XYZ file of C-alpha atoms in Angstrom:
154
model
C 36.179 4.308 -40.912
C 32.534 3.270 -41.370
C 33.281 -0.383 -40.467
C 35.175 0.712 -37.363
C 32.301 2.946 -36.280
C 29.788 0.153 -36.920
C 31.910 -2.294 -34.882
C 32.203 0.212 -32.035
C 28.447 0.819 -32.069
C 27.795 -2.935 -32.026
C 30.090 -3.379 -29.000
C 28.494 -0.456 -27.142
C 24.979 -1.732 -27.825
C 25.918 -5.259 -26.759
C 27.413 -4.000 -23.504
C 24.497 -1.708 -22.725
C 21.916 -4.391 -23.521
C 23.701 -6.992 -21.402
C 23.811 -4.449 -18.569
C 20.076 -3.890 -18.949
C 19.399 -7.623 -18.903
C 21.608 -8.018 -15.810
C 19.861 -5.112 -14.052
C 16.474 -6.613 -14.912
C 17.612 -10.011 -13.636
C 18.896 -8.491 -10.382
C 15.697 -6.498 -9.987
C 13.578 -9.606 -10.562
C 15.663 -11.552 -8.059
C 15.252 -8.810 -5.444
C 11.479 -9.029 -5.914
C 11.599 -12.788 -5.378
C 13.823 -12.392 -2.348
C 11.496 -9.772 -0.857
C 8.498 -12.049 -1.376
C 10.348 -14.849 0.440
C 11.476 -12.735 3.403
C 8.015 -11.177 3.772
C 6.504 -14.687 3.656
C 4.442 -14.027 0.553
C 4.885 -17.652 -0.463
C 2.025 -17.855 -2.965
C 3.323 -14.778 -4.779
C 6.839 -16.209 -4.756
C 5.685 -19.568 -6.130
C 3.758 -17.856 -8.930
C 6.674 -15.580 -9.859
C 9.117 -18.506 -9.912
C 6.780 -20.459 -12.208
C 6.589 -17.482 -14.582
C 10.365 -17.294 -15.033
C 11.619 -18.547 -18.407
C 14.893 -19.752 -16.842
C 16.304 -20.006 -13.343
C 19.768 -19.138 -12.133
C 21.262 -20.695 -9.017
C 19.910 -17.948 -6.737
C 16.368 -18.660 -7.897
C 16.923 -22.397 -7.473
C 17.978 -21.747 -3.865
C 14.847 -19.658 -3.280
C 12.711 -22.384 -4.826
C 14.065 -24.955 -2.359
C 13.807 -22.450 0.504
C 10.145 -22.029 -0.424
C 9.659 -25.815 -0.284
C 11.245 -25.889 3.181
C 9.305 -22.872 4.458
C 5.992 -24.311 3.306
C 6.967 -27.778 4.584
C 6.434 -29.542 1.274
C 6.717 -33.332 1.362
C 9.636 -33.432 -1.077
C 11.676 -30.615 0.507
C 14.576 -32.890 1.487
C 14.738 -34.441 -1.989
C 14.698 -30.975 -3.563
C 17.528 -29.854 -1.300
C 19.596 -32.973 -2.044
C 19.046 -32.435 -5.793
C 20.133 -28.780 -5.534
C 23.317 -29.789 -3.716
C 24.012 -32.488 -6.299
C 23.513 -30.074 -9.235
C 25.725 -27.400 -7.670
C 28.086 -29.374 -5.439
C 30.971 -26.954 -6.006
C 28.993 -23.787 -5.285
C 29.853 -22.213 -1.946
C 26.627 -20.206 -2.078
C 24.527 -23.337 -2.510
C 26.407 -25.160 0.249
C 25.991 -22.224 2.645
C 22.254 -21.963 2.055
C 21.947 -25.753 2.144
C 23.406 -25.595 5.653
C 20.800 -23.031 6.639
C 17.976 -25.013 5.031
C 19.020 -28.324 6.647
C 18.981 -26.510 9.972
C 15.500 -25.161 9.228
C 14.327 -28.679 8.329
C 15.805 -29.872 11.636
C 13.696 -27.308 13.469
C 10.574 -28.681 11.735
C 11.444 -32.335 12.413
C 10.749 -34.790 15.194
C 13.347 -35.468 17.848
C 14.500 -38.707 16.198
C 15.517 -37.006 12.944
C 17.266 -33.978 14.415
C 20.779 -35.328 14.955
C 21.335 -36.414 11.347
C 20.014 -33.089 10.101
C 22.440 -31.149 12.288
C 25.253 -33.169 10.728
C 24.006 -32.366 7.211
C 23.754 -28.692 8.101
C 27.244 -28.603 9.598
C 28.796 -30.519 6.699
C 27.431 -28.008 4.190
C 28.673 -25.006 6.201
C 32.149 -26.549 6.332
C 32.170 -27.282 2.593
C 31.026 -23.705 1.828
C 33.955 -22.312 3.810
C 36.391 -24.648 2.044
C 35.075 -23.594 -1.360
C 35.205 -19.887 -0.551
C 37.675 -19.384 2.332
C 37.708 -15.589 2.016
C 33.996 -15.229 2.809
C 33.660 -14.275 6.493
C 29.996 -15.312 6.642
C 30.871 -18.827 5.520
C 33.847 -18.996 7.879
C 31.765 -18.046 10.917
C 29.179 -20.746 10.197
C 31.927 -23.303 9.525
C 33.615 -22.425 12.824
C 30.324 -22.944 14.665
C 29.800 -26.227 12.813
C 33.270 -27.468 13.731
C 32.695 -26.480 17.353
C 29.400 -28.403 17.415
C 30.836 -31.495 15.744
C 33.831 -31.536 18.067
C 31.593 -31.322 21.125
C 33.118 -27.981 22.125
C 29.808 -26.122 21.763
C 27.480 -28.414 23.686
C 25.256 -31.021 22.120
C 23.088 -28.859 19.830
C 23.521 -26.018 17.436
């Protein structure tokens, strides 16, 4: 009886502690996301540096920060993120958005290749997660652009 009670208590504590850690992680991520969307880039950079470990969502925000602040190595960071998480629909979707943002920052000569990179990532995201309507909409737009159906630009 005592061993069973101890085992049950251990399981309950483990579950509750993992829930607390998850809630803390989600709360921390929301703070980072808010800093990004409110363009508090210095605060975001500092908070990212303070993190002991980074999950994929934080890695995406880190690259988004590099793109938003037009860092020299933003394209290399984005390519590295895609390479590390090539089978992540979430990464591919945000990579599409970030390549498009880089296109907006670029000179006329670089724009066409960046549109292709953006479109390719939207299409891959939809293939990896075909039940996600957000990914499907962006993939449909990308296919329309690449086929010439939607004019010459995105």
